[in-house]
Amino acid sequence: MKEFDTIIIGGGLSGSSTALNLSKKGYSVCIIEKEAFGNIKPCAGGMASSMKKFLPLNIDQAIESKIRNVEFRWKACDKVIADLSGESPFWIIRREKLDQLLLDEALKYGSKIVRPVQIEKITSQNKTWIIRCSNKDVFKSKFLVIADGSQSKWAGYFKLGPRKPKFANTIALRLKGLGNIPKDSVRFEFGFVKYGFAWAFPMKDSVNIGLGTFINNKLLEDQDLNNKVIKSFGFEDLSFQLVHKRLRIWNGMHKLNGDRVIAVGDAASLCDPFLAEGIRPSLISSYYAAESIDQYLSSNKNDLNHYSRSINNEWGKSMEWGKRIAQIFYRFPKTGYQLGVKRKTAPKRIAQILSGQMSYEDIAKRVIKRLLTKSDA
Ligand SMILES: Cc1cc2nc3c(=O)[nH]c(=O)nc-3n(C[C@H](O)[C@H](O)[C@H](O)COP(=O)(O)OP(=O)(O)OC[C@H]3O[C@@H](n4cnc5c(N)ncnc54)[C@H](O)[C@@H]3O)c2cc1C
């Protein structure tokens, strides 16, 4: 039987970055991953460069594009462009590369990974987790980190996050060439996808395209419409392979830790319910998960409650507004586009959200203040 300080279930972005944060602090870590190889993740790779502060390594190799402006369109017309001022605050990264860099660095610092392995049973005895796998391997650890992504089995088992998770339906594809997307610009396309939007994020020699629908569990099965959207990005050859994914999105403030167990990333339902941003909360939650476990092991703290509080404060407050904005925007998208995106100050604000300089909470407070000032007048 092998013993570790922490066992992490899932070796994706959140699992690998938690492993790196913990192993850099000197703790023994083992990742249990169910897939044989790092499979390609359906992820467009958009990331605020400010997230560098949560990344304990250099990720230059994974950066494909540095974005200078963000373009919004309504049914391929009516464009609005937001300039991202300053030191390129938004990057497109190659997700599989980022995951690999994090994992390799974690292994360099002594983390272990076992794959492909299916966990059969998890029990607790005398403050120790006992993890039994289908290949008869048995692992022991003081802490458990649940990082098994949107289809998480274990977050529900430990009652972490929302009891009834909410999902966005997405499809993703990567096309060779850049179509009509400039190499330093991302495009958000509204109006075609019901209750959602489409996006095109450029890499060096290809574009990550996605369509997502965020409320009412609307499906994306209209192939003609999907093709029309993809054509609007300047691609004519439509012989591509689509990946469908149900993405767990933020659905209220919830406890994300139990006794010696923590959920991170998509397993903790942290993904932005308006724009599907999941890299940022994955990195933030991995960072705080490692901090909380460190505090437990190195001081007299005997719970991990600090973790849930930090995530709910740092991310949840903004997402609560993000959820409200999504509910209104995607129900009345045309009005939302006219009043939200086409407003004079909107491009700047949207750029600030994408780059992490502003939260949905800040935006909502500004709108409320404006309405109150108007009604006073
Ligand atoms: C189409 C699409 C586009 C996106 N684009 C962006 C974007 O541009 N920017 C952005 O910020 N976010 C984006 N996201 C969201 C982002 O991809 C996710 O939030 C991110 O992948 C979450 O990482 P994770 O490690 O929590 O989960 P994952 O990356 O899904 O990793 C989970 C890991 O756990 C493993 N696993 C699952 N079950 C088990 C089990 N029972 N036992 C062991 N291992 C298990 C899986 O094999 C996997 O390796 C996008 C998502 C989608 C679907």
PDB file of N, CA and C in Angstrom, residues 3 43 58 106 145 154 161 178 183 190 203 302 306 337 347:
ATOM      1  N   GLU A   3       1.488   5.327   0.459  1.00  0.00           N
ATOM      2  CA  GLU A   3       0.919   6.434   1.258  1.00  0.00           C
ATOM      3  C   GLU A   3       1.426   7.785   0.802  1.00  0.00           C
ATOM      4  N   CYS A  43     -11.093  22.831 -25.432  1.00  0.00           N
ATOM      5  CA  CYS A  43     -10.937  24.102 -24.725  1.00  0.00           C
ATOM      6  C   CYS A  43     -10.315  25.093 -25.696  1.00  0.00           C
ATOM      7  N   ASN A  58       6.995  28.883 -15.765  1.00  0.00           N
ATOM      8  CA  ASN A  58       6.928  29.674 -16.986  1.00  0.00           C
ATOM      9  C   ASN A  58       6.137  28.884 -18.044  1.00  0.00           C
ATOM     10  N   ALA A 106       5.215  19.140 -12.042  1.00  0.00           N
ATOM     11  CA  ALA A 106       4.802  18.492 -10.786  1.00  0.00           C
ATOM     12  C   ALA A 106       5.589  17.194 -10.588  1.00  0.00           C
ATOM     13  N   VAL A 145      -8.019  15.507  -3.135  1.00  0.00           N
ATOM     14  CA  VAL A 145      -8.444  16.637  -3.973  1.00  0.00           C
ATOM     15  C   VAL A 145      -9.234  16.064  -5.146  1.00  0.00           C
ATOM     16  N   TRP A 154     -16.976  12.203  -8.132  1.00  0.00           N
ATOM     17  CA  TRP A 154     -16.637  12.229  -6.717  1.00  0.00           C
ATOM     18  C   TRP A 154     -17.080  13.492  -5.997  1.00  0.00           C
ATOM     19  N   GLY A 161     -19.893  21.269  -3.639  1.00  0.00           N
ATOM     20  CA  GLY A 161     -20.484  22.016  -4.760  1.00  0.00           C
ATOM     21  C   GLY A 161     -21.990  21.837  -4.790  1.00  0.00           C
ATOM     22  N   LEU A 178      -6.382  30.288 -40.470  1.00  0.00           N
ATOM     23  CA  LEU A 178      -6.979  31.273 -39.551  1.00  0.00           C
ATOM     24  C   LEU A 178      -8.333  31.794 -40.032  1.00  0.00           C
ATOM     25  N   LYS A 183      -4.725  37.274 -36.421  1.00  0.00           N
ATOM     26  CA  LYS A 183      -3.951  36.431 -35.488  1.00  0.00           C
ATOM     27  C   LYS A 183      -3.892  36.990 -34.061  1.00  0.00           C
ATOM     28  N   PHE A 190     -22.643  36.538 -31.638  1.00  0.00           N
ATOM     29  CA  PHE A 190     -23.944  36.379 -30.985  1.00  0.00           C
ATOM     30  C   PHE A 190     -25.056  36.331 -32.024  1.00  0.00           C
ATOM     31  N   MET A 203      -4.930  30.399 -32.907  1.00  0.00           N
ATOM     32  CA  MET A 203      -3.623  29.915 -32.456  1.00  0.00           C
ATOM     33  C   MET A 203      -2.635  30.247 -33.580  1.00  0.00           C
ATOM     34  N   ASN A 302      -7.423  22.787  11.885  1.00  0.00           N
ATOM     35  CA  ASN A 302      -7.871  21.415  11.660  1.00  0.00           C
ATOM     36  C   ASN A 302      -9.125  21.323  10.802  1.00  0.00           C
ATOM     37  N   HIS A 306     -11.237  27.458   5.139  1.00  0.00           N
ATOM     38  CA  HIS A 306     -10.633  28.634   4.542  1.00  0.00           C
ATOM     39  C   HIS A 306     -10.692  28.545   3.004  1.00  0.00           C
ATOM     40  N   TYR A 337     -27.428  42.669 -26.648  1.00  0.00           N
ATOM     41  CA  TYR A 337     -26.343  43.107 -27.537  1.00  0.00           C
ATOM     42  C   TYR A 337     -26.395  44.623 -27.726  1.00  0.00           C
ATOM     43  N   PRO A 347     -17.173  48.042 -24.691  1.00  0.00           N
ATOM     44  CA  PRO A 347     -15.958  47.343 -25.129  1.00  0.00           C
ATOM     45  C   PRO A 347     -14.854  47.371 -24.077  1.00  0.00           C
TER      46      PRO A 347
END
